[in-house]
Tab-separated table of C-alpha atoms (C1' of nucleotides) in Angstrom:
chain	number	residue	atom	x	y	z
A	1	UNK	CA	-51.051	50.248	64.814
A	2	UNK	CA	-50.085	49.019	68.460
A	3	UNK	CA	-47.234	49.959	70.716
A	4	UNK	CA	-46.098	47.012	71.229
A	5	UNK	CA	-43.520	46.809	74.918
A	6	UNK	CA	-42.696	43.278	74.895
A	7	UNK	CA	-42.246	41.936	71.487
A	8	UNK	CA	-42.775	37.924	71.746
A	9	UNK	CA	-40.010	36.016	71.774
A	10	UNK	CA	-37.609	34.994	68.642
A	11	UNK	CA	-36.650	31.870	68.901
A	12	UNK	CA	-33.942	30.713	65.723
A	13	UNK	CA	-33.275	27.394	64.001
A	14	UNK	CA	-29.455	27.325	63.117
A	15	UNK	CA	-29.292	24.734	60.898
A	16	UNK	CA	-24.872	24.055	59.912
A	17	UNK	CA	-23.365	21.730	57.605
A	18	UNK	CA	-20.567	19.465	59.394
A	19	UNK	CA	-17.081	20.224	57.696
A	20	UNK	CA	-18.905	20.858	54.811
A	21	UNK	CA	-17.109	21.167	51.596
A	22	UNK	CA	-15.407	17.511	52.822
A	23	UNK	CA	-18.553	16.231	53.285
A	24	UNK	CA	-19.559	17.396	49.613
A	25	UNK	CA	-16.975	15.845	48.001
A	26	UNK	CA	-17.757	12.608	50.206
A	27	UNK	CA	-21.466	12.906	48.340
A	28	UNK	CA	-20.210	12.220	44.930
A	29	UNK	CA	-17.659	10.040	46.414
A	30	UNK	CA	-18.889	7.378	48.841
A	31	UNK	CA	-15.296	6.088	49.727
A	32	UNK	CA	-14.385	8.668	51.269
A	33	UNK	CA	-16.292	7.750	53.840
A	34	UNK	CA	-14.838	7.379	57.584
A	35	UNK	CA	-11.523	8.354	56.171
A	36	UNK	CA	-9.148	12.057	57.312
A	37	UNK	CA	-10.185	13.963	54.308
A	38	UNK	CA	-9.059	17.231	52.999
A	39	UNK	CA	-9.842	19.587	51.202
A	40	UNK	CA	-7.795	22.868	49.741
A	41	UNK	CA	-7.312	26.650	48.851
A	42	UNK	CA	-6.643	28.151	45.958
A	43	UNK	CA	-3.398	26.362	44.756
A	44	UNK	CA	-3.905	23.779	46.751
A	45	UNK	CA	-2.323	26.572	49.708
A	46	UNK	CA	-3.369	25.424	52.916
A	47	UNK	CA	-6.596	22.990	54.281
A	48	UNK	CA	-10.153	25.270	54.655
A	49	UNK	CA	-12.318	22.613	55.701
A	50	UNK	CA	-11.179	19.072	57.298
A	51	UNK	CA	-13.179	15.529	57.925
A	52	UNK	CA	-13.017	14.599	62.078
A	53	UNK	CA	-10.859	11.797	61.458
A	54	UNK	CA	-8.649	14.672	59.236
A	55	UNK	CA	-9.326	17.120	62.507
A	56	UNK	CA	-7.779	14.126	64.782
A	57	UNK	CA	-4.676	13.768	63.267
A	58	UNK	CA	-4.029	17.265	64.415
A	59	UNK	CA	-4.684	19.357	60.954
A	60	UNK	CA	-5.583	22.949	62.043
A	61	UNK	CA	-8.249	24.894	60.076
A	62	UNK	CA	-5.699	27.248	57.312
A	63	UNK	CA	-2.947	25.199	57.794
A	64	UNK	CA	0.412	25.650	55.073
A	65	UNK	CA	-0.345	22.015	52.884
A	66	UNK	CA	3.799	21.469	53.081
A	67	UNK	CA	3.439	21.098	56.610
A	68	UNK	CA	1.615	18.574	57.217
A	69	UNK	CA	2.060	16.520	53.795
A	70	UNK	CA	3.768	14.155	54.722
A	71	UNK	CA	0.399	12.730	56.614
A	72	UNK	CA	-1.046	11.806	52.931
A	73	UNK	CA	1.714	8.557	53.542
A	74	UNK	CA	1.811	8.652	57.410
A	75	UNK	CA	-1.794	8.252	57.888
A	76	UNK	CA	-3.735	7.973	54.460
A	77	UNK	CA	-4.941	11.522	55.090
A	78	UNK	CA	-7.068	11.952	51.547
A	79	UNK	CA	-6.558	15.534	50.473
A	80	UNK	CA	-7.995	16.846	47.751
A	81	UNK	CA	-8.389	20.339	45.117
A	82	UNK	CA	-11.420	22.847	46.413
A	83	UNK	CA	-14.342	21.987	43.707
A	84	UNK	CA	-16.423	25.515	44.229
A	85	UNK	CA	-19.199	25.307	41.834
A	86	UNK	CA	-19.957	21.253	43.275
A	87	UNK	CA	-20.315	22.993	46.398
A	88	UNK	CA	-22.630	25.915	44.986
A	89	UNK	CA	-24.293	23.239	44.224
A	90	UNK	CA	-25.251	21.119	46.772
A	91	UNK	CA	-25.630	24.104	49.072
A	92	UNK	CA	-28.569	25.353	47.147
A	93	UNK	CA	-29.978	21.780	47.711
A	94	UNK	CA	-29.523	22.303	50.985
A	95	UNK	CA	-30.919	25.542	51.099
A	96	UNK	CA	-34.447	24.702	49.226
A	97	UNK	CA	-34.582	21.373	51.851
A	98	UNK	CA	-34.326	23.861	54.590
A	99	UNK	CA	-36.722	26.319	53.390
A	100	UNK	CA	-39.691	23.591	53.306
A	101	UNK	CA	-39.096	23.780	57.799
A	102	UNK	CA	-40.015	27.727	57.885
A	103	UNK	CA	-41.210	29.891	55.791
A	104	UNK	CA	-38.371	32.907	57.625
A	105	UNK	CA	-35.310	31.816	56.740
A	106	UNK	CA	-31.523	33.649	56.241
A	107	UNK	CA	-29.012	31.963	54.490
A	108	UNK	CA	-26.397	32.859	56.312
A	109	UNK	CA	-23.129	31.968	53.837
A	110	UNK	CA	-23.259	28.693	51.485
A	111	UNK	CA	-22.907	26.272	54.650
A	112	UNK	CA	-24.971	27.255	56.523
A	113	UNK	CA	-29.239	29.340	57.686
A	114	UNK	CA	-30.678	30.987	60.720
A	115	UNK	CA	-35.119	29.481	60.879
A	116	UNK	CA	-37.483	31.683	61.932
A	117	UNK	CA	-39.321	29.311	63.915
A	118	UNK	CA	-41.283	30.895	66.950
A	119	UNK	CA	-44.357	30.590	64.091
A	120	UNK	CA	-45.396	27.882	63.627
A	121	UNK	CA	-46.135	26.535	66.707
A	122	UNK	CA	-44.234	23.541	67.005
A	123	UNK	CA	-44.345	21.514	70.160
A	124	UNK	CA	-41.444	20.204	70.207
A	125	UNK	CA	-38.107	21.823	69.616
A	126	UNK	CA	-35.225	19.209	69.658
A	127	UNK	CA	-37.624	16.570	67.631
A	128	UNK	CA	-38.611	18.696	64.502
A	129	UNK	CA	-34.700	19.595	64.721
A	130	UNK	CA	-34.158	15.608	64.372
A	131	UNK	CA	-36.646	16.221	61.302
A	132	UNK	CA	-34.882	18.776	59.349
A	133	UNK	CA	-31.431	16.614	60.215
A	134	UNK	CA	-32.601	13.375	59.319
A	135	UNK	CA	-34.599	15.365	56.169
A	136	UNK	CA	-31.206	17.574	54.663
A	137	UNK	CA	-29.351	13.691	54.861
A	138	UNK	CA	-32.035	11.652	52.795
A	139	UNK	CA	-32.121	14.576	50.257
A	140	UNK	CA	-28.630	15.972	49.874
A	141	UNK	CA	-26.615	13.636	51.716
A	142	UNK	CA	-25.006	16.105	53.816
A	143	UNK	CA	-24.523	16.050	57.932
A	144	UNK	CA	-26.517	18.714	59.612
A	145	UNK	CA	-26.439	20.432	62.984
A	146	UNK	CA	-29.494	22.314	64.639
A	147	UNK	CA	-29.321	24.978	67.173
A	148	UNK	CA	-32.467	26.520	68.745
A	149	UNK	CA	-32.487	29.066	71.286
A	150	UNK	CA	-33.677	32.746	71.818
A	151	UNK	CA	-31.533	35.047	69.784
A	152	UNK	CA	-29.185	34.806	67.149
A	153	UNK	CA	-26.001	34.644	69.344
A	154	UNK	CA	-27.275	31.610	71.521
A	155	UNK	CA	-28.058	30.172	67.985
A	156	UNK	CA	-24.965	29.454	67.249
A	157	UNK	CA	-23.585	28.093	70.675
A	158	UNK	CA	-26.102	25.726	70.280
A	159	UNK	CA	-24.874	24.381	67.602
A	160	UNK	CA	-21.874	24.324	68.631
A	161	UNK	CA	-22.702	22.445	71.410
A	162	UNK	CA	-23.938	20.019	68.907
A	163	UNK	CA	-21.628	19.075	66.954
A	164	UNK	CA	-19.526	19.442	69.967
A	165	UNK	CA	-20.645	16.832	72.142
A	166	UNK	CA	-21.790	13.247	70.522
A	167	UNK	CA	-25.109	12.828	73.650
A	168	UNK	CA	-27.288	15.971	71.267
A	169	UNK	CA	-27.237	13.363	68.718
A	170	UNK	CA	-26.343	16.658	66.787
A	171	UNK	CA	-29.351	18.293	68.091
A	172	UNK	CA	-29.187	20.970	70.672
A	173	UNK	CA	-31.705	22.914	72.657
A	174	UNK	CA	-31.086	26.374	74.457
A	175	UNK	CA	-34.156	27.720	75.621
A	176	UNK	CA	-34.219	26.159	78.767
A	177	UNK	CA	-31.831	28.394	80.893
A	178	UNK	CA	-30.533	26.005	83.346
A	179	UNK	CA	-28.994	24.457	79.931
A	180	UNK	CA	-27.611	27.575	78.678
A	181	UNK	CA	-26.050	28.698	81.634
A	182	UNK	CA	-24.264	24.823	82.439
A	183	UNK	CA	-22.483	25.557	78.588
A	184	UNK	CA	-21.718	28.834	79.603
A	185	UNK	CA	-20.386	28.017	82.475
A	186	UNK	CA	-17.670	25.000	80.254
A	187	UNK	CA	-16.580	27.388	76.844
A	188	UNK	CA	-14.043	30.548	77.399
A	189	UNK	CA	-15.825	33.992	75.533
A	190	UNK	CA	-13.352	32.766	72.620
A	191	UNK	CA	-16.107	30.687	71.333
A	192	UNK	CA	-19.072	33.540	70.978
A	193	UNK	CA	-20.020	34.273	68.249
A	194	UNK	CA	-18.341	37.750	67.142
A	195	UNK	CA	-15.903	36.949	69.827
A	196	UNK	CA	-12.440	36.656	68.212
A	197	UNK	CA	-8.695	36.392	68.730
A	198	UNK	CA	-8.587	40.372	70.067
A	199	UNK	CA	-11.713	40.811	71.922
A	200	UNK	CA	-10.911	37.524	73.319
A	201	UNK	CA	-7.952	38.525	74.825
A	202	UNK	CA	-8.691	42.087	76.085
A	203	UNK	CA	-11.617	40.072	77.501
A	204	UNK	CA	-9.770	37.843	79.296
A	205	UNK	CA	-7.591	40.098	80.542
A	206	UNK	CA	-9.839	41.726	82.579
A	207	UNK	CA	-10.914	38.048	84.240
A	208	UNK	CA	-14.103	38.108	81.776
A	209	UNK	CA	-12.784	34.341	80.463
A	210	UNK	CA	-16.221	31.767	79.996
A	211	UNK	CA	-18.702	32.982	78.274
A	212	UNK	CA	-21.029	32.523	81.240
A	213	UNK	CA	-18.504	35.797	83.333
A	214	UNK	CA	-19.424	37.825	79.714
A	215	UNK	CA	-23.084	36.858	80.199
A	216	UNK	CA	-22.369	38.840	83.510
A	217	UNK	CA	-20.459	41.494	82.472
A	218	UNK	CA	-20.564	45.265	83.375
A	219	UNK	CA	-22.539	46.898	80.851
A	220	UNK	CA	-20.444	50.285	81.138
A	221	UNK	CA	-17.819	48.781	81.143
A	222	UNK	CA	-17.948	46.816	77.797
A	223	UNK	CA	-19.445	49.871	76.187
A	224	UNK	CA	-16.696	52.041	77.360
A	225	UNK	CA	-13.855	49.171	76.058
A	226	UNK	CA	-15.146	47.404	73.985
A	227	UNK	CA	-17.982	48.683	71.239
A	228	UNK	CA	-21.749	48.171	70.240
A	229	UNK	CA	-21.333	45.427	68.766
A	230	UNK	CA	-19.877	43.711	71.928
A	231	UNK	CA	-22.448	45.348	74.241
A	232	UNK	CA	-25.544	44.012	71.203
A	233	UNK	CA	-23.667	40.325	71.928
A	234	UNK	CA	-23.499	40.799	75.831
A	235	UNK	CA	-27.317	41.250	75.470
A	236	UNK	CA	-27.783	38.389	72.990
A	237	UNK	CA	-26.145	36.279	75.613
A	238	UNK	CA	-28.931	37.120	78.148
A	239	UNK	CA	-31.831	35.735	75.744
A	240	UNK	CA	-32.399	39.881	74.451
A	241	UNK	CA	-32.774	39.322	70.434
A	242	UNK	CA	-30.853	42.146	68.929
A	243	UNK	CA	-29.964	41.263	65.244
A	244	UNK	CA	-32.773	40.343	63.861
A	245	UNK	CA	-33.478	37.902	60.548
A	246	UNK	CA	-32.444	38.557	57.643
A	247	UNK	CA	-34.643	36.423	55.042
A	248	UNK	CA	-34.171	38.788	52.140
A	249	UNK	CA	-30.534	39.210	51.551
A	250	UNK	CA	-29.481	42.852	50.884
A	251	UNK	CA	-27.363	43.093	47.938
A	252	UNK	CA	-23.743	42.986	48.480
A	253	UNK	CA	-21.997	46.827	49.424
A	254	UNK	CA	-18.511	45.740	47.620
A	255	UNK	CA	-17.912	42.637	44.941
A	256	UNK	CA	-13.705	42.005	45.380
A	257	UNK	CA	-11.921	39.902	43.075
A	258	UNK	CA	-8.658	38.276	44.693
A	259	UNK	CA	-5.812	36.239	44.010
A	260	UNK	CA	-2.739	34.486	45.783
A	261	UNK	CA	-0.376	33.402	42.995
A	262	UNK	CA	1.421	30.196	42.033
A	263	UNK	CA	4.511	32.000	41.729
A	264	UNK	CA	5.771	36.030	42.160
A	265	UNK	CA	4.989	37.622	39.175
A	266	UNK	CA	7.852	40.138	38.279
A	267	UNK	CA	6.138	42.665	35.151
A	268	UNK	CA	3.955	45.007	35.597
A	269	UNK	CA	2.639	44.105	31.984
A	270	UNK	CA	1.424	40.398	33.786
A	271	UNK	CA	-0.005	41.825	36.754
A	272	UNK	CA	-2.101	44.370	34.620
A	273	UNK	CA	-3.474	41.689	32.499
A	274	UNK	CA	-4.616	39.671	35.741
A	275	UNK	CA	-6.734	42.139	38.062
A	276	UNK	CA	-7.409	43.623	34.223
A	277	UNK	CA	-9.072	39.650	34.167
A	278	UNK	CA	-10.573	39.824	37.459
A	279	UNK	CA	-12.076	43.401	36.890
A	280	UNK	CA	-14.031	42.114	33.763
A	281	UNK	CA	-15.064	39.402	35.716
A	282	UNK	CA	-16.124	41.839	39.292
A	283	UNK	CA	-17.754	43.997	36.240
A	284	UNK	CA	-19.970	41.021	35.104
A	285	UNK	CA	-21.309	40.127	38.482
A	286	UNK	CA	-22.153	43.758	39.586
A	287	UNK	CA	-24.051	43.560	36.245
A	288	UNK	CA	-26.161	40.934	36.807
A	289	UNK	CA	-26.839	43.082	40.335
A	290	UNK	CA	-27.889	45.766	37.819
A	291	UNK	CA	-25.504	47.767	39.364
A	292	UNK	CA	-22.705	50.807	38.589
A	293	UNK	CA	-19.771	51.276	40.351
A	294	UNK	CA	-18.605	55.191	41.306
A	295	UNK	CA	-15.313	52.839	43.358
A	296	UNK	CA	-12.619	50.971	42.375
A	297	UNK	CA	-9.822	49.804	44.427
A	298	UNK	CA	-6.946	47.802	43.365
A	299	UNK	CA	-4.151	45.911	45.360
A	300	UNK	CA	-0.239	44.341	45.416
A	301	UNK	CA	1.734	42.564	47.408
A	302	UNK	CA	4.590	40.653	47.972
A	303	UNK	CA	4.439	37.759	50.487
A	304	UNK	CA	3.657	38.575	53.850
A	305	UNK	CA	6.098	35.007	55.074
A	306	UNK	CA	8.966	36.767	52.850
A	307	UNK	CA	11.271	39.515	54.253
A	308	UNK	CA	10.924	42.982	52.702
A	309	UNK	CA	6.569	42.645	52.464
A	310	UNK	CA	5.957	45.182	49.974
A	311	UNK	CA	1.593	45.817	49.607
A	312	UNK	CA	0.410	48.678	48.685
A	313	UNK	CA	-3.297	50.166	46.464
A	314	UNK	CA	-4.120	53.246	44.872
A	315	UNK	CA	-8.254	53.833	44.102
A	316	UNK	CA	-10.437	56.444	41.972
A	317	UNK	CA	-13.792	57.215	42.498
A	318	UNK	CA	-15.751	57.648	38.807
A	319	UNK	CA	-18.769	60.438	38.743
A	320	UNK	CA	-21.076	59.106	36.887
A	321	UNK	CA	-20.662	56.455	37.707
A	322	UNK	CA	-20.445	53.726	35.577
A	323	UNK	CA	-20.319	49.356	34.486
A	324	UNK	CA	-18.457	49.364	31.016
A	325	UNK	CA	-15.487	47.389	31.627
A	326	UNK	CA	-13.205	48.995	29.001
A	327	UNK	CA	-13.414	51.800	31.182
A	328	UNK	CA	-12.945	50.377	35.089
A	329	UNK	CA	-9.606	48.529	33.260
A	330	UNK	CA	-8.440	52.000	32.204
A	331	UNK	CA	-8.412	52.699	35.639
A	332	UNK	CA	-6.917	49.368	36.350
A	333	UNK	CA	-3.821	50.212	34.777
A	334	UNK	CA	-3.741	53.958	35.778
A	335	UNK	CA	-3.395	52.743	39.319
A	336	UNK	CA	-1.562	49.243	39.084
A	337	UNK	CA	1.701	51.633	37.144
A	338	UNK	CA	1.067	54.273	40.255
A	339	UNK	CA	1.791	51.213	42.927
A	340	UNK	CA	3.861	48.772	40.686
A	341	UNK	CA	7.413	49.335	42.476
A	342	UNK	CA	9.871	46.961	40.030
A	343	UNK	CA	12.599	44.152	41.031
A	344	UNK	CA	9.382	43.204	43.456
A	345	UNK	CA	8.165	40.044	43.128
A	346	UNK	CA	4.541	40.053	43.534
A	347	UNK	CA	2.562	37.069	44.625
A	348	UNK	CA	-0.663	38.757	45.493
A	349	UNK	CA	-3.154	41.329	44.014
A	350	UNK	CA	-7.425	42.395	43.694
A	351	UNK	CA	-8.831	44.657	42.630
A	352	UNK	CA	-12.666	45.905	44.689
A	353	UNK	CA	-15.895	47.698	43.240
A	354	UNK	CA	-18.052	49.821	44.578
A	355	UNK	CA	-19.990	52.553	45.812
A	356	UNK	CA	-22.914	51.645	44.230
A	357	UNK	CA	-26.359	52.600	42.998
A	358	UNK	CA	-28.987	50.576	40.972
A	359	UNK	CA	-28.588	51.215	36.661
A	360	UNK	CA	-32.287	52.735	36.629
A	361	UNK	CA	-31.711	55.764	39.186
A	362	UNK	CA	-29.140	57.067	38.402
A	363	UNK	CA	-29.338	60.362	35.963
A	364	UNK	CA	-26.710	59.172	33.953
A	365	UNK	CA	-28.207	61.227	30.518
A	366	UNK	CA	-27.182	64.944	32.183
A	367	UNK	CA	-23.572	64.204	31.986
A	368	UNK	CA	-22.690	61.603	29.607
A	369	UNK	CA	-23.030	61.106	25.523
A	370	UNK	CA	-26.295	59.407	25.380
A	371	UNK	CA	-25.903	58.020	22.514
A	372	UNK	CA	-22.548	56.135	23.543
A	373	UNK	CA	-24.189	55.032	26.526
A	374	UNK	CA	-26.321	53.482	24.555
A	375	UNK	CA	-23.647	51.753	22.156
A	376	UNK	CA	-21.330	50.722	25.640
A	377	UNK	CA	-24.553	48.832	27.100
A	378	UNK	CA	-24.910	47.537	24.795
A	379	UNK	CA	-21.915	45.891	23.978
A	380	UNK	CA	-21.805	44.707	27.678
A	381	UNK	CA	-25.417	43.029	27.589
A	382	UNK	CA	-23.709	41.118	24.707
A	383	UNK	CA	-20.003	39.920	26.377
A	384	UNK	CA	-21.521	38.764	28.961
A	385	UNK	CA	-25.025	36.582	27.474
A	386	UNK	CA	-21.917	35.443	25.371
A	387	UNK	CA	-19.637	34.342	28.658
A	388	UNK	CA	-22.595	32.963	30.931
A	389	UNK	CA	-24.996	31.130	27.984
A	390	UNK	CA	-22.137	30.057	26.159
A	391	UNK	CA	-18.768	29.333	28.152
A	392	UNK	CA	-17.305	31.043	30.590
A	393	UNK	CA	-14.418	33.705	29.553
A	394	UNK	CA	-15.862	33.134	26.139
A	395	UNK	CA	-15.172	36.145	25.047
A	396	UNK	CA	-13.142	38.677	26.764
A	397	UNK	CA	-11.057	42.277	26.217
A	398	UNK	CA	-7.759	42.604	24.813
A	399	UNK	CA	-4.887	42.602	28.120
A	400	UNK	CA	-7.470	40.449	29.557
A	401	UNK	CA	-5.870	37.528	31.629
A	402	UNK	CA	-8.528	34.914	30.857
A	403	UNK	CA	-7.980	31.222	31.576
B	1	DT	C1'	10.444	25.572	47.592
B	2	DC	C1'	5.396	25.628	49.691
B	3	DT	C1'	1.120	29.630	53.878
B	4	DG	C1'	-7.380	31.185	50.626
B	5	DG	C1'	-10.467	34.470	49.142
B	6	DG	C1'	-15.178	37.158	49.797
B	7	DG	C1'	-17.864	40.152	52.782
B	8	DT	C1'	-19.660	43.148	56.576
B	9	DC	C1'	-19.054	46.558	60.465
B	10	DC	C1'	-16.900	49.744	63.427
B	11	DT	C1'	-13.533	53.456	64.839
B	12	DA	C1'	-9.985	56.843	65.556
B	13	DG	C1'	-8.105	60.660	63.195
B	14	DG	C1'	-8.196	63.750	59.534
B	15	DA	C1'	-10.046	67.313	56.793
B	16	DC	C1'	-12.958	71.370	56.872
B	17	DC	C1'	-16.350	74.294	57.991
B	18	DC	C1'	-18.625	78.091	60.956
C	1	DT	C1'	3.669	80.967	78.468
C	2	DC	C1'	0.241	80.619	75.373
C	3	DT	C1'	-3.111	78.421	70.920
C	4	DG	C1'	-11.886	77.913	70.525
C	5	DG	C1'	-14.727	74.647	69.775
C	6	DG	C1'	-18.111	71.350	67.990
C	7	DG	C1'	-20.589	69.418	64.039
C	8	DT	C1'	-19.866	66.895	59.812
C	9	DC	C1'	-16.951	64.653	55.922
C	10	DC	C1'	-14.446	60.295	54.414
C	11	DT	C1'	-10.871	56.992	54.550
C	12	DA	C1'	-7.635	53.437	56.261
C	13	DG	C1'	-7.333	50.387	59.495
C	14	DG	C1'	-8.592	47.088	62.302
C	15	DA	C1'	-11.352	43.337	63.836
C	16	DC	C1'	-14.986	39.796	62.741
C	17	DC	C1'	-17.182	36.441	60.353
C	18	DC	C1'	-17.418	32.106	57.022
DNA sequence: TCTGGGGTCCTAGGACCC
DNA sequence: TCTGGGGTCCTAGGACCC
């Protein structure tokens, strides 16, 4: 294999659905077009998606419902409970359509995908982006924006520009250096992919305010005072691609389920049954991936918005690893017994499974009773089959919370 | 009264060993 | 008035993303 000194230039297209959840609601209810639409989180707690009209009224991402509820009457805001099954379904259709535009596709989140565009012999990238927009809108009814650039970080920036500047008509390429400089000097560092509030504060204090400042920052200072991740971001802003396209999805390293409750929960028994229900679902997801777990963590806490906030967690390891739900839930009960404090009103709890390995690569037989193990596997297979093919939550173990 | 859920990755610091 | 030094492993917590 020849040594490649300077690999050929990469070209990334980032396709991102506009106001995804709100747009999905418009697909199934076209009368919502042009109206301020907000999609709410679990328990209708806060805003998780807003149409442009709702954004214009000042409703913020994550803002609690009670703070802007008055806008329903005053401005005709339409607030909808989230319908995640619908969003998942439409997401799959968008991704299928995008897959036709490049064989190299990374589904990055429910509403966005990176496409590798350097191998397709495309002459006019902006035209290609417009074709993507038209086709996704025709196939799914969803509006998307397209950003094109030589690194992932720059393609995020291009996408942001396409979304916020109507004159781009939803497609922006930063493949030309002049475009790139102009966009970067107009935006604060906090708009960069990978720079959150904390890092933005540190950078701004150092006088690095715009994205262009960050692009031109001193490498040694960044490495010393920030992290390797931030240095990689700086390189990406310079057009040096450091983050590749991951077109084969990696298996999950952790599977967690947690909820904020609609009311405070006081009794240990009630928390136990809820978290055991979460554990059962998490274990089912894990088994669907063909994995077994060596680590389980449980956490529970009161509302962080009230005085005397209390939160605690505990964990156990499994050696050998397991995927047997009753074994997992008995660990959950043990941990909850240790971290639970009577007299508190719990508002949130959850479970995380991790340290997985693939079922087939683990020599369980060395340590456990093989026959018992086979019986457990058969039981779990039957439970999972009933829950996926017959009805969700059709079968559950005693003590599990089941809706 | 009412404030989401599911992830990844990095780093600092302690325990332990030689 | 002084208390080694360095490597590795593990974990908790923080920062970030959508």
